[in-house]
Amino acid sequence: MAKISKEKRKAITILLAAVMLVAAVVLFVSRGQEQGEENIQGTTETALATPAVRSSGQEAEGDSAALSSEPPKNTPTSSAPPAEPSVQQDIPALAESLADYFPIGAAIEPAQTGGLKAELLKKHVNMLVAENVMKPDAIQPSEGVFKWEHADRIVSFAKENGMTLRFHTLVWHSQVGAWFFKDAEGKPMMDETDPDKRERNKELLLKRLDAHVRAIVERYKDDIRDWDVVNEVIEPGDPDGMRASEWYKISGTDFIATAFRAAREAGGPNIRLYINDYGTDNPVKRDRLYELVKELLEQGVPIDGVGHQTHIDVYGPTVASIIASMVKFAELGLDNQVTELDMSLYRWNDRSDYGDQIPDNMLEQQADRYGELFHAFKAHKDILSAVVLWGISDDHTWLNGFPVTRTNAPLLFDRQYQAKSAFWAVVDPARRGSVQTTAP
Ligand code: 9MR
């Protein structure tokens, strides 16, 4: 009896161990499948762990720190490693969903022409703009020394993938070599007090600008149709409402006229020339820009349109004020383009940081506003010829480093390249929310 029950016990123990082993294997396999599906559908519900610690605004490509698209509020971070970025192939392409309205673009760095980021861009956008490498200091760091390599790489990538390009930017007060503003003896033009020498300095500056513009436009005129000729020349707080840059202090508004004329002469009638600025929804700034453009047009300066950067946040400005500005410039016979769209989660003067705990409601509020904005853009497609985002996914955006280093999430894809609620608000509002669990 005792012997039988001992054997029975042994058999039961072996059976139990086998059952537990099978159960463990089944659990392991099914969890693996779920994670695979999550990577395809962008459905991870786990708040991902790594806090966004960065030393500058320039993140490495594929930086997967910090966020899932739907982190639970105020929950402790899990110890699971962040999901690897992946490109969802089973969702609609942004560019296709907007094909009846306008091209949709993104700002890009040369390194993003390879790897997964390139795949994400190829799937969703049909227009590109260089985030930095076509700026004056990148292309002509010192007089007569032109560096084309990085800009060429973006142009080739766009052409290989059937995308159009915007050029940003021929003239700017920032990211421009100091050499432009030094006289023949190397002295800062700004320090000159002699009126005759000041006049000669102005001529020298405009000659350098003319050469800069012509060299670039001649190189890319067949590849790039839309050009930011000058960037951010209006500043309502400065005298005359014109930004008190070295360009302006040395030449008045002549640098603007020179740049547009040189671009037209070098590029011919088929390229389109834009004056680009931020805050163009602000009536004071908008009206000063309007006054300047009207005056320049009356002098025969060839301006085709206004670039509205549209760096906005989830709180403002109103969509109506953004559209009102476009309507106003259209009345002057000008085209409009949205050139640098992104939507910060913070008010402009707020320095706080959500870290790895971005509240769901903020991402939903962002989605609401993206939806509203694109609805209005589509309704005004007759006066708006392109919409360009300043980046594509939240791992790479100037807003992670400005005005302080922190976690921001201003774009349509998250740090794992998964479509955010904001993407669905633009592409298919019916799928907002349901995409977290619904298989295709
Ligand atoms: O996104 C750009 C960032 O990488 C640069 O460090 C920065 C330098 O000023 O410029 C950023 O792009 C700006 C654009 O050229 C003009 N409008 C504002 C953009 C964001 O600052």
Short mmCIF file of N, CA and C in Angstrom, two decimals, residues 20-38:
data_model
loop_
_atom_site.label_atom_id
_atom_site.label_comp_id
_atom_site.label_asym_id
_atom_site.label_seq_id
_atom_site.Cartn_x
_atom_site.Cartn_y
_atom_site.Cartn_z
N MET A 20 3.31 21.91 -15.83
CA MET A 20 3.83 23.26 -15.60
C MET A 20 4.79 23.70 -16.71
N LEU A 21 5.59 22.72 -17.15
CA LEU A 21 6.56 23.02 -18.22
C LEU A 21 5.83 23.42 -19.50
N VAL A 22 4.79 22.62 -19.84
CA VAL A 22 4.01 22.92 -21.06
C VAL A 22 3.37 24.30 -20.93
N ALA A 23 2.78 24.58 -19.74
CA ALA A 23 2.12 25.88 -19.54
C ALA A 23 3.12 27.02 -19.71
N ALA A 24 4.32 26.83 -19.15
CA ALA A 24 5.33 27.89 -19.26
C ALA A 24 5.73 28.13 -20.71
N VAL A 25 5.88 27.03 -21.46
CA VAL A 25 6.26 27.16 -22.87
C VAL A 25 5.16 27.90 -23.64
N VAL A 26 3.88 27.49 -23.39
CA VAL A 26 2.75 28.13 -24.08
C VAL A 26 2.73 29.64 -23.78
N LEU A 27 2.90 29.99 -22.50
CA LEU A 27 2.88 31.40 -22.10
C LEU A 27 3.98 32.20 -22.79
N PHE A 28 5.18 31.61 -22.79
CA PHE A 28 6.35 32.27 -23.39
C PHE A 28 6.12 32.55 -24.87
N VAL A 29 5.62 31.51 -25.59
CA VAL A 29 5.41 31.65 -27.03
C VAL A 29 4.35 32.71 -27.31
N SER A 30 3.23 32.68 -26.55
CA SER A 30 2.14 33.61 -26.87
C SER A 30 2.56 35.05 -26.55
N ARG A 31 3.36 35.27 -25.49
CA ARG A 31 3.84 36.62 -25.17
C ARG A 31 4.74 37.17 -26.30
N GLY A 32 5.57 36.24 -26.82
CA GLY A 32 6.46 36.62 -27.93
C GLY A 32 5.65 37.07 -29.12
N GLN A 33 4.57 36.34 -29.41
CA GLN A 33 3.71 36.71 -30.56
C GLN A 33 3.10 38.08 -30.35
N GLU A 34 2.58 38.30 -29.09
CA GLU A 34 1.95 39.60 -28.81
C GLU A 34 2.93 40.73 -29.06
N GLN A 35 4.17 40.54 -28.58
CA GLN A 35 5.14 41.61 -28.75
C GLN A 35 5.43 41.85 -30.22
N GLY A 36 5.50 40.78 -30.98
CA GLY A 36 5.72 40.92 -32.43
C GLY A 36 4.59 41.72 -33.04
N GLU A 37 3.35 41.41 -32.65
CA GLU A 37 2.20 42.14 -33.20
C GLU A 37 2.25 43.60 -32.78
N GLU A 38 2.65 43.83 -31.51
CA GLU A 38 2.72 45.21 -31.05
C GLU A 38 3.67 46.02 -31.92
#
